[in-house]
Short mmCIF file of C-alpha atoms in Angstrom, two decimals:
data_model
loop_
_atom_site.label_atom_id
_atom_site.label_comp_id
_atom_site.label_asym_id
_atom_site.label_seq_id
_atom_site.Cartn_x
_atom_site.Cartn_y
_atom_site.Cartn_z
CA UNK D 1 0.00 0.00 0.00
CA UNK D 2 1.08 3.26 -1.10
CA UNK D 3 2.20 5.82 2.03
CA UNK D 4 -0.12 8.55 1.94
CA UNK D 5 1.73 10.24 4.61
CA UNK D 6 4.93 10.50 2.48
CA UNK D 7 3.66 13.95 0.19
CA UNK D 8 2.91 15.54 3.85
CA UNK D 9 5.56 14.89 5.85
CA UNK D 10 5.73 17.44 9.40
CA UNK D 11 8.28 19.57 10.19
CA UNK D 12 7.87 18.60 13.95
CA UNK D 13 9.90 21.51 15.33
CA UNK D 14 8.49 23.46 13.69
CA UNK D 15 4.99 22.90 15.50
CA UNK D 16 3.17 21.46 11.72
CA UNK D 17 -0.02 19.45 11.59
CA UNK D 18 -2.03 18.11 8.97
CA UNK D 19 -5.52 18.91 7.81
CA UNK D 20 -7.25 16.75 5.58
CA UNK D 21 -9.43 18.33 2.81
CA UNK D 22 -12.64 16.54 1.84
CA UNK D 23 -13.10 16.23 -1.95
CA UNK D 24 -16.59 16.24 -3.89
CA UNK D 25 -17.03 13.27 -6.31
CA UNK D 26 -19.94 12.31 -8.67
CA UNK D 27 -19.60 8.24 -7.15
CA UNK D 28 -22.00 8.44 -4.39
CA UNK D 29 -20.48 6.08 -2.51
CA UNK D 30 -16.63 6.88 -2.69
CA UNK D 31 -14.80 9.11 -0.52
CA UNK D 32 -11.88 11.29 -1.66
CA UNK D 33 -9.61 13.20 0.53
CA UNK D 34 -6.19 15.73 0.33
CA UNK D 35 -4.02 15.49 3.28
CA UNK D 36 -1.32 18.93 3.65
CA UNK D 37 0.69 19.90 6.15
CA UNK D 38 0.71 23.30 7.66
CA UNK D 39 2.29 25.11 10.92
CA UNK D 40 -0.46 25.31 12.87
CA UNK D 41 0.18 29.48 13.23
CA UNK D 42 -0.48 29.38 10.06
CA UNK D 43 -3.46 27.12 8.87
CA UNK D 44 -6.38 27.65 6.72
CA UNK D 45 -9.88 27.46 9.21
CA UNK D 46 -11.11 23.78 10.31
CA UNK D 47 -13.28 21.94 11.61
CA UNK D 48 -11.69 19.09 14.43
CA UNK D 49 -14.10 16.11 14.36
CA UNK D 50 -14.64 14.36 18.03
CA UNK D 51 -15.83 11.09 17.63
CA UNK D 52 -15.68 7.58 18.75
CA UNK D 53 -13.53 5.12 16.68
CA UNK D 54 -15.91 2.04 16.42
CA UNK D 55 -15.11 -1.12 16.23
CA UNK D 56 -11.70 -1.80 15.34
CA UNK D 57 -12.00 -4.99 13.51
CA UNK D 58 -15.18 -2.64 10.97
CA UNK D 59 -13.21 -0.42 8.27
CA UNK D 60 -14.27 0.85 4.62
CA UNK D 61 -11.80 2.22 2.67
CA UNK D 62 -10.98 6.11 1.09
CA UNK D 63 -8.61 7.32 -1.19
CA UNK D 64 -6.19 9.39 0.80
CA UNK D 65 -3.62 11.27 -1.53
CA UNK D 66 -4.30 8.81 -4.00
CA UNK D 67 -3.85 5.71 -1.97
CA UNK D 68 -6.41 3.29 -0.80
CA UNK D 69 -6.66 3.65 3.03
CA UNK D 70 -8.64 2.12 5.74
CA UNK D 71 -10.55 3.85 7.94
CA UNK D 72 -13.44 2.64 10.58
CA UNK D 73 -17.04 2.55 9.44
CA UNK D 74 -18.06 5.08 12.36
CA UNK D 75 -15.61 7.51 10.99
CA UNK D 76 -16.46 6.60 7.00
CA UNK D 77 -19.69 7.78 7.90
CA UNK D 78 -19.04 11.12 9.21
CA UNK D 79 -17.01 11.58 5.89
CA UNK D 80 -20.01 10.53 3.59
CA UNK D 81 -22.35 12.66 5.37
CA UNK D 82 -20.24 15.52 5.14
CA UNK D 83 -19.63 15.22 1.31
CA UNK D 84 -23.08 14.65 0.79
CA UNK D 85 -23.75 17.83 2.38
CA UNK D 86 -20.89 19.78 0.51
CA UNK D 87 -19.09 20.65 3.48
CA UNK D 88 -16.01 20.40 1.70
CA UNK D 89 -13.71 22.55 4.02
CA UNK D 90 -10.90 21.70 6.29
CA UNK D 91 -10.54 19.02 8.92
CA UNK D 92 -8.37 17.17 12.03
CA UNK D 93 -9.78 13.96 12.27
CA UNK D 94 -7.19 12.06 14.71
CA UNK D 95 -7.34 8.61 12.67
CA UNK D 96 -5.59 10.23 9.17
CA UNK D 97 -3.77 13.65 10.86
CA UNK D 98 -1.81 11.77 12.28
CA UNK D 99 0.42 8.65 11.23
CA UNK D 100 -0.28 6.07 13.61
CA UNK D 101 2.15 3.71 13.11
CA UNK D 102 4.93 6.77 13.67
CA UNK D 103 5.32 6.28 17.34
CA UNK D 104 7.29 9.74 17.43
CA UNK D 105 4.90 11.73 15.13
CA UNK D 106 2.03 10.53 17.08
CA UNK D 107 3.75 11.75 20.73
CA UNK D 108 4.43 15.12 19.06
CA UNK D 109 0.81 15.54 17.31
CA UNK D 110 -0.55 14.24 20.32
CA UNK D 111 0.96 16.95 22.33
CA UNK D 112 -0.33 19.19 20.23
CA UNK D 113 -3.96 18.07 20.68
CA UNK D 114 -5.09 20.39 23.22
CA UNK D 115 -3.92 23.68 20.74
CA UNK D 116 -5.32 22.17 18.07
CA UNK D 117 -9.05 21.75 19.40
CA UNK D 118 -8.85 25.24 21.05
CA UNK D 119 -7.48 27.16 17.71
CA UNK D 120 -10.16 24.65 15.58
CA UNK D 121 -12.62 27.42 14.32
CA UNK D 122 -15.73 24.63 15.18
CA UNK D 123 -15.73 21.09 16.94
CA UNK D 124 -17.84 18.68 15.03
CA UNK D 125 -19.34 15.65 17.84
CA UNK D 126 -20.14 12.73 15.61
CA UNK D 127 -22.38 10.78 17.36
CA UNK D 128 -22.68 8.14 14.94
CA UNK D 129 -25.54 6.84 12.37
CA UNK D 130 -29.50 6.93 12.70
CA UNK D 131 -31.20 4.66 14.74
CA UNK D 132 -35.07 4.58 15.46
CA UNK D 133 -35.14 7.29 18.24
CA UNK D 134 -32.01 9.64 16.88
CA UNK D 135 -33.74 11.38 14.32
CA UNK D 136 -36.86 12.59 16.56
CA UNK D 137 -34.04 13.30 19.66
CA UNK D 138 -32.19 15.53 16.91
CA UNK D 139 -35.34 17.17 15.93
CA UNK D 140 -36.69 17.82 19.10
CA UNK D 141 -33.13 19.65 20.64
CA UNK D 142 -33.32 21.32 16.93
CA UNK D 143 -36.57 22.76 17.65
CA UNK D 144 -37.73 23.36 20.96
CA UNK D 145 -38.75 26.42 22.76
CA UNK D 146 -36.68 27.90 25.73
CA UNK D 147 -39.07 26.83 29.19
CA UNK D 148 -41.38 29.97 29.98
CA UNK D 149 -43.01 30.60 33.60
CA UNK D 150 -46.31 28.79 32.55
CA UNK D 151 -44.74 25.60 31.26
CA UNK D 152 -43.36 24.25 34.41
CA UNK D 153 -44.04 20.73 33.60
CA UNK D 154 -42.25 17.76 31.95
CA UNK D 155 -45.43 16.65 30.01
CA UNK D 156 -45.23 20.41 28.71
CA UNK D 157 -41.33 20.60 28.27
CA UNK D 158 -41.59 16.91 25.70
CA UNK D 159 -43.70 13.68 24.75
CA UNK D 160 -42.62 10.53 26.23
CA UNK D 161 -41.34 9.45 22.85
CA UNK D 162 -39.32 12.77 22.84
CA UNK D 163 -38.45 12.10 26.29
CA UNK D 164 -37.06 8.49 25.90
CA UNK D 165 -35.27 9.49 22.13
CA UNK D 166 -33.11 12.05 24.16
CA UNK D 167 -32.40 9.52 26.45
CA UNK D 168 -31.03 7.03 24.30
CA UNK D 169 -28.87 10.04 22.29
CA UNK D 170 -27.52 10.70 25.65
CA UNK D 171 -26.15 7.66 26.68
CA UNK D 172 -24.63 6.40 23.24
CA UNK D 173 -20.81 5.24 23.28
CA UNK D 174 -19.78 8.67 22.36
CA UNK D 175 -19.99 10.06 25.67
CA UNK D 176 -18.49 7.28 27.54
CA UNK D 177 -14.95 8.25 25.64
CA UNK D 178 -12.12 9.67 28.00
CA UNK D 179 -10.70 11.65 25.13
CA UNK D 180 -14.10 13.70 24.59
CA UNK D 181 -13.55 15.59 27.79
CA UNK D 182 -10.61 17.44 26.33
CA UNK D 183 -11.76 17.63 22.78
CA UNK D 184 -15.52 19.56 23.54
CA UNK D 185 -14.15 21.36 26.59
CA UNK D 186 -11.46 23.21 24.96
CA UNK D 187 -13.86 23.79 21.74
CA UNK D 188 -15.00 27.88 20.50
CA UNK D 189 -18.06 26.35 19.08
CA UNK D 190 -19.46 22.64 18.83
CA UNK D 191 -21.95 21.38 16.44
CA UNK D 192 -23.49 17.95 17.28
CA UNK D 193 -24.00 15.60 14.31
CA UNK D 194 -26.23 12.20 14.19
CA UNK D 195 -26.52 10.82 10.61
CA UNK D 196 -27.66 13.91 8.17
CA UNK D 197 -29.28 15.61 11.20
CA UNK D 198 -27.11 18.73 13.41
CA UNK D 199 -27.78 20.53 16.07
CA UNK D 200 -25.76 22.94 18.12
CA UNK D 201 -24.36 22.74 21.30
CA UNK D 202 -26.15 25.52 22.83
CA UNK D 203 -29.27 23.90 21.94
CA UNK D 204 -28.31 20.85 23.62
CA UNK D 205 -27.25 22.59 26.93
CA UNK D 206 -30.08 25.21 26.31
CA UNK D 207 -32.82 21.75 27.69
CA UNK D 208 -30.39 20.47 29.97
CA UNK D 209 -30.96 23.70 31.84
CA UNK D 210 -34.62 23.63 31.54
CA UNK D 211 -34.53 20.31 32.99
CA UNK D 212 -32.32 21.00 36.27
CA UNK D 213 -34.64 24.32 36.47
CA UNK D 214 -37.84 21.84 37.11
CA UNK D 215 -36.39 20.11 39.63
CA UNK D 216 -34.60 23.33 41.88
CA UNK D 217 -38.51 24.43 41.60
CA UNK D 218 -39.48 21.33 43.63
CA UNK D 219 -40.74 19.22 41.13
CA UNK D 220 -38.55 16.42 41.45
CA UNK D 221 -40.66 14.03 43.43
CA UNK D 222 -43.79 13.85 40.87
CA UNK D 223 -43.72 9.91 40.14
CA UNK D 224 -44.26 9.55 35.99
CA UNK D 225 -42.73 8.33 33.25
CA UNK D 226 -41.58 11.82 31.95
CA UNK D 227 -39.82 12.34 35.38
CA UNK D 228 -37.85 9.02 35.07
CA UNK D 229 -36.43 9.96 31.57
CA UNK D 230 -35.18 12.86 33.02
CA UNK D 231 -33.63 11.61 35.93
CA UNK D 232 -32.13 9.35 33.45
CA UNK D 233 -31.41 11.87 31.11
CA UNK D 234 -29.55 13.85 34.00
CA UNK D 235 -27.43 11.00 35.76
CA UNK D 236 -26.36 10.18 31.62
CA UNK D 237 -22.60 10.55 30.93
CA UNK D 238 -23.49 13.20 28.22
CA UNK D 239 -24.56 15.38 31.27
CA UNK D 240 -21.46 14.56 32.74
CA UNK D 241 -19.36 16.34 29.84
CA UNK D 242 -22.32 19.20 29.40
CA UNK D 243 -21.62 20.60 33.50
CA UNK D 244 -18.34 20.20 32.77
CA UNK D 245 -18.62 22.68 30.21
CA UNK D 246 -20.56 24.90 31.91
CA UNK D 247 -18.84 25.02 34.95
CA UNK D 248 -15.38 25.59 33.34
CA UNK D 249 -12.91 28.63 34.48
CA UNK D 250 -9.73 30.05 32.74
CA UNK D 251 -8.40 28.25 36.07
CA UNK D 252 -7.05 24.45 34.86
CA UNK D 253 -7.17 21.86 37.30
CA UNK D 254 -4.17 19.78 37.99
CA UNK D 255 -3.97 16.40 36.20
CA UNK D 256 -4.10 14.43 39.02
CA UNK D 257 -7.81 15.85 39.60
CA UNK D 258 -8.76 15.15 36.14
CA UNK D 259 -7.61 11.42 36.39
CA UNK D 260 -10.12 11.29 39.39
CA UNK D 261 -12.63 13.01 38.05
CA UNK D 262 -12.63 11.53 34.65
CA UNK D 263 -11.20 7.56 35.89
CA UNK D 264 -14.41 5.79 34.25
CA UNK D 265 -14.54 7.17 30.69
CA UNK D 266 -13.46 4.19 28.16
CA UNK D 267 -9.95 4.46 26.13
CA UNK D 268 -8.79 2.28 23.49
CA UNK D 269 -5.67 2.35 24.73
CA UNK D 270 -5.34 2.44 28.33
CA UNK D 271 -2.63 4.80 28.58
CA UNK D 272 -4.86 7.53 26.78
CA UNK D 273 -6.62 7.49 30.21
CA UNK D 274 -3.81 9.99 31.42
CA UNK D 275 -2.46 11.29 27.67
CA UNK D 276 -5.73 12.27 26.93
CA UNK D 277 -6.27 15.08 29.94
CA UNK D 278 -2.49 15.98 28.89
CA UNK D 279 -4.09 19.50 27.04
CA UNK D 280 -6.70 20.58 30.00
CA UNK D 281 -4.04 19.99 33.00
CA UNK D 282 -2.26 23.21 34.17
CA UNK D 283 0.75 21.11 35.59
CA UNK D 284 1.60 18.29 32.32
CA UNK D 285 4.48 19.92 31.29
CA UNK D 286 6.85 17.47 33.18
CA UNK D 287 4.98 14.52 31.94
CA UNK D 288 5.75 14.36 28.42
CA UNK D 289 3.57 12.10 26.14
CA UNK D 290 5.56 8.92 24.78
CA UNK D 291 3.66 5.96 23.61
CA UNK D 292 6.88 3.76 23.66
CA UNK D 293 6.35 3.51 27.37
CA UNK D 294 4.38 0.71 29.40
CA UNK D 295 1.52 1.31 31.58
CA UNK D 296 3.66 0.60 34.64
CA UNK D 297 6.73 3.48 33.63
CA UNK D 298 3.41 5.37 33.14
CA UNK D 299 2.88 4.95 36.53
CA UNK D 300 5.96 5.14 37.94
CA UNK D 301 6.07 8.64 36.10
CA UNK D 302 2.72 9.73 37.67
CA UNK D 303 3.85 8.36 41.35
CA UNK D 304 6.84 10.83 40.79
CA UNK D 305 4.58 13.76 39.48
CA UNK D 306 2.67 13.17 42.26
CA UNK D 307 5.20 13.31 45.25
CA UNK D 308 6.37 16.88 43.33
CA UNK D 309 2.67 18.56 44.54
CA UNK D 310 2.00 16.60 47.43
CA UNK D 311 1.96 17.87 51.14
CA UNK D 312 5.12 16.58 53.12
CA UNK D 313 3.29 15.72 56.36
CA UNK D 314 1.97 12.13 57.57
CA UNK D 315 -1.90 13.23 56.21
CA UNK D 316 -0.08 13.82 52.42
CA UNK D 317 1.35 10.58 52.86
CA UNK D 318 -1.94 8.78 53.11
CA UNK D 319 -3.26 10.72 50.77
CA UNK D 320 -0.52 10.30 48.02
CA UNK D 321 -0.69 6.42 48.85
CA UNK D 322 -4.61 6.89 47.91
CA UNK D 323 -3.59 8.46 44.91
CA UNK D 324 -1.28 6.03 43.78
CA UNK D 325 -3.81 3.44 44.16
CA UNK D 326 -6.04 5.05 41.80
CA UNK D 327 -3.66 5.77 39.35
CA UNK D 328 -2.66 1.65 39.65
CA UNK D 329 -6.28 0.48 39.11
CA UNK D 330 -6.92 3.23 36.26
CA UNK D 331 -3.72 1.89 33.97
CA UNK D 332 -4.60 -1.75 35.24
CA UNK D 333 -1.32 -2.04 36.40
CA UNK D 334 -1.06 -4.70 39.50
CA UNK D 335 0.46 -2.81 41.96
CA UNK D 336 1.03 -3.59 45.81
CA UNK D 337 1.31 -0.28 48.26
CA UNK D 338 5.09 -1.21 49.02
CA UNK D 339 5.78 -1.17 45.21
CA UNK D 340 3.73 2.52 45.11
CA UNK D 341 5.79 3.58 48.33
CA UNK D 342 9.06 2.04 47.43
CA UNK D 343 8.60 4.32 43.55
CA UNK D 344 8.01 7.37 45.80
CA UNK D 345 11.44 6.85 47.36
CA UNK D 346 9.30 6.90 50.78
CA UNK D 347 9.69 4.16 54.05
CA UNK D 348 7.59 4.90 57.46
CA UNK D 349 10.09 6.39 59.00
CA UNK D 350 11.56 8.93 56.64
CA UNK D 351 8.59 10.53 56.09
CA UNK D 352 8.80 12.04 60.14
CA UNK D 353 12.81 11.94 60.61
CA UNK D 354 13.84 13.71 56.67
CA UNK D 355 11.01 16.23 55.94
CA UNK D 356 10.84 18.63 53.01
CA UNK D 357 10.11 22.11 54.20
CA UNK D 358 9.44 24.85 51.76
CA UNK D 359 9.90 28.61 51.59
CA UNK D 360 7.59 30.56 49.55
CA UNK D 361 7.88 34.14 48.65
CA UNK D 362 4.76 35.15 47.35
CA UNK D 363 4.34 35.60 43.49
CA UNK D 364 8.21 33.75 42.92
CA UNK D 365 8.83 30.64 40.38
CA UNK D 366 12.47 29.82 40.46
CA UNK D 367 11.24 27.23 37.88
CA UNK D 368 10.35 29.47 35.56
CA UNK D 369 7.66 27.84 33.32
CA UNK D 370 8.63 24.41 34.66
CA UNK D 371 6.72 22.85 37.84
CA UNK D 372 8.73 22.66 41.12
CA UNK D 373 9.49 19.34 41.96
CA UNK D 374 11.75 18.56 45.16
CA UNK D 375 12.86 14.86 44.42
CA UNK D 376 15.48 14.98 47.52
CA UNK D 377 17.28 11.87 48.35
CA UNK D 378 19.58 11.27 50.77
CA UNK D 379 22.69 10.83 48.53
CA UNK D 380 25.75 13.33 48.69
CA UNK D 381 26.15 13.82 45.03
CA UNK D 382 24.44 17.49 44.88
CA UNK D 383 21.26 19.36 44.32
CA UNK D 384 20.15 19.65 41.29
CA UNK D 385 18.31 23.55 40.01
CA UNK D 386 15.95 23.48 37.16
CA UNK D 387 14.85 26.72 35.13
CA UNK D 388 16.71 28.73 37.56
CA UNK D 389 18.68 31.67 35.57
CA UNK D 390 20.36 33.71 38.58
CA UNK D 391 21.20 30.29 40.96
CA UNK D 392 24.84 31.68 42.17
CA UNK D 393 24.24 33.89 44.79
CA UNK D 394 21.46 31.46 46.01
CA UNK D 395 23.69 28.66 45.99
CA UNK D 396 26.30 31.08 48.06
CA UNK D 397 23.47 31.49 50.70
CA UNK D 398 23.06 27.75 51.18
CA UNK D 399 26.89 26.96 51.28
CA UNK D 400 27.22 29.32 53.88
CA UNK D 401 24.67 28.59 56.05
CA UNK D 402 25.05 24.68 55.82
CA UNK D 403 29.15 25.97 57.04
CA UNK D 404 27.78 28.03 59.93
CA UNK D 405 24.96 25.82 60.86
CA UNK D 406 22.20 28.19 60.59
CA UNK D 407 18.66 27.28 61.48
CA UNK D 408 15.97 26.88 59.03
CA UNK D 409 14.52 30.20 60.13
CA UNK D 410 17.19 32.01 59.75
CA UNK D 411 18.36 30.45 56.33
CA UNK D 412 15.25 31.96 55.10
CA UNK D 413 15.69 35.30 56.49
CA UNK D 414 18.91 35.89 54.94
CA UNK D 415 17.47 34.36 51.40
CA UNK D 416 14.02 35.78 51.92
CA UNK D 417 16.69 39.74 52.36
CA UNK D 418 19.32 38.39 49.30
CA UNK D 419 16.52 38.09 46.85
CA UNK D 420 15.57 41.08 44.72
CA UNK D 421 12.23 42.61 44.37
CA UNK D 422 11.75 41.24 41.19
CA UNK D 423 12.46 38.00 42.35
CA UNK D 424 10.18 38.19 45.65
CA UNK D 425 7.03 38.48 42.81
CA UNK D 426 7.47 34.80 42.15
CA UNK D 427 8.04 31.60 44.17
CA UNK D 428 11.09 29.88 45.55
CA UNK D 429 10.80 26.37 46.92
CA UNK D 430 14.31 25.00 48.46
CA UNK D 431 14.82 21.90 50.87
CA UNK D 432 15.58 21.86 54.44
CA UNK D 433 19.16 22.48 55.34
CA UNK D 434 19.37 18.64 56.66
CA UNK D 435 18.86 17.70 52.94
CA UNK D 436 20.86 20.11 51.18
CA UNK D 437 24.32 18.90 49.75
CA UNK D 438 25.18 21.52 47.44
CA UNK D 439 28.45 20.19 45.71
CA UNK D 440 27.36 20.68 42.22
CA UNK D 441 24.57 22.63 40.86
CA UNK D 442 23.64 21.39 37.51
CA UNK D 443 21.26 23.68 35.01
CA UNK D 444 19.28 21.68 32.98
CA UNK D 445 16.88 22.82 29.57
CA UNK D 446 13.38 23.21 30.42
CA UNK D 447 11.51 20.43 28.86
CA UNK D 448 10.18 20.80 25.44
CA UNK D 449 8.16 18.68 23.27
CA UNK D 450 8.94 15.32 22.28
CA UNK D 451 10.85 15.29 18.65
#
């Protein structure tokens, strides 16, 4: 089979993507699409398709830059519908963006995934094809009225065929997807597609409203089958993604929230579980995305992310051996609580006899745009300094204390007086003077993405 990859190649430094270009074609039934490469600064507008990848063992075939290439029925679909309706524009779809059988392409475009569904100028959500009840869901979210004062009823709000249709639309596969939560979150606009039919998002969140609004007025206790569909309707994982939405701030949460949060949503891949909330986490950067790791480095990887933001105290402990748990069971990785202590570097009695203090100057990040992460030890070699650009004088302070065996307190007092206004706007984190061996100070690149 021809490579169709090979007329498009990325210039991965130079942060390029593809975008796929839908062709029209008299033959009904055959799909024809351009693949180009672009910096994504500097990109025609597009459309990025979220959508569930079907069965993998169901594919049709397109002609992709004039090779035959297989693609899942779910997603041959989306493509037939589209030409059909002569939206012939610009897309990301995932599946043919992005050459999946280039492990380091795919950990560079995946990286990439969170700036590519927030610069996308819509979100398409392909829910899949018709079934009996889609069509009169899709027409009744298309169509209805905002709630008024004198309709405070669910027989008045929808039918109970209405009712049930919406139902089944919002519990379909789609929903259930872990990578969804990043994809519609970080989206301008979202349309929602089922078979030929659309509808926009606000429509769809425009009735989810109505129906929490009945039941803060009190009406949640009337027994009937219109109150069952929407209890249904509102315990439905769609639901789950549609307050997510509306709930969002400019604030991101840290990752280790999301994997909480988000633990039950289905991947294909179970390290997309984690890779997948890489673009809505305000704290990834020192997790890089590699899919030529295991699930258990994964883990190992997150245990060490995790000890970086934890509290240093016997309650953090507990809590960071809770948190290790979860991460365990969420990669299916088989993992005793010695194993999760013994990759934290932590035994019962280091965590009260060698703690971790921390000074913080209000507003200061010696790390610069990298996360602080104190991963002390108790060898001899040194202490390593990441993203710090003015370490020397610093470094001075601590040699000199750790000769004159100055307290903690007053270690900080001197650094807290050394440092310069400037610098007392951001925030310095250093280890106790019983961990400090300051031999060599290494400076070390921040991280950047994956070639």
């Amino acid at each position: 089979m021809e490579d169709p990859y090979a007329t498009a190649r990325l210039d991965l430094g130079n942060r390029e993507f593809r975008l796929l270009q839908l062709q029209s074609s008299s033959d009904r039934g055959k799909i024809t699409c351009i693949l180009r490469s672009y910096p994504l600064n500097d990109c025609p507008p597009y459309i990025a398709l979220s959508y569930s990848w079907g069965p993998t063992q169901s594919y049709r075939e397109i002609d992709l830059n004039n090779a035959r290439f297989p693609v899942g029925r779910n997603l041959w679909w989306f493509l037939l519908h589209m030409r059909l309706q002569e939206r012939h524009g610009y897309y990301w779809i995932d599946a043919l963006c992005i050459n999946q059988s280039d492990v380091a392409e795919q950990n560079h475009q995946v990286q990439m995934m969170g700036s590519i569904y927030s610069k996308a100028q819509s979100v398409a959500i392909w829910l899949g094809e018709v079934d009996s009840s889609s069509n009169v869901a899709m027409q009744f979210i298309a169509e209805r009225k905002p709630l008024d004062s004198g309709s405070i009823s669910f027989g008045k709000i929808w039918t109970l065929e209405q009712a049930e249709s919406v139902l089944r639309l919002c519990q379909r596969n789609y929903w259930r997807r872990i990578w969804i939560v990043q994809e519609v979150m970080l989206a301008k606009n979202a349309t929602i597609f089922c078979g030929s039919m659309l509808v926009s998002w606000s429509k769809f969140e425009g009735l989810i409203d109505d129906l929490r609004r009945i039941f803060d007025m009190g009406l949640a206790h009337t027994r009937s089958a219109y109150l069952r569909c929407a209890c249904e309707v509102l315990a439905s994982p769609a639901i789950v993604i549609a307050k997510a939405i509306s709930t969002r701030s400019e604030r991101k949460q840290s990752l280790l929230t999301l994997l909480e949060v988000y633990r039950d949503h289905e991947a294909t891949d179970i390290r997309d579980k984690v890779y997948a909330l890489h673009g809505l986490a305000e704290d990834s950067q020192d997790l890089p995305i590699d899919y030529g790791t295991s699930p258990r480095d994964l883990l190992t990887a997150l245990l060490r992310h995790a000890k970086c933001r934890a509290s240093q105290s016997e309650k953090g402990r507990k809590e960071l051996l809770r948190l290790g748990r979860m991460m365990a069971e969420t990669l299916g990785v088989d993992c005793s609580d010695d194993e999760i202590e013994s990759h934290l570097h932590y035994t019962s009695s280091s965590f009260s006899t060698d703690p971790v203090s921390s000074v913080t100057l209000e507003g200061f990040s010696a790390s610069a745009p990298n996360s602080f992460c104190a991963d002390l030890q108790t060898s001899d070699e040194g202490l390593e300094v990441r993203g710090e650009e003015n370490q020397t004088h610093i470094m001075e302070l601590v040699r000199r204390s750790k000769a004159r065996g100055n307290s903690s307190r007053k270690y900080r007092k001197k650094l807290n007086k050394r440092l310069s206004d400037q610098d007392r706007r951001r925030t310095l984190s250093v280890a106790s003077d019983s961990m400090l061996h300051p031999r060599r100070v290494q400076q070390e690149p921040s991280r950047s993405n994956p070639p």
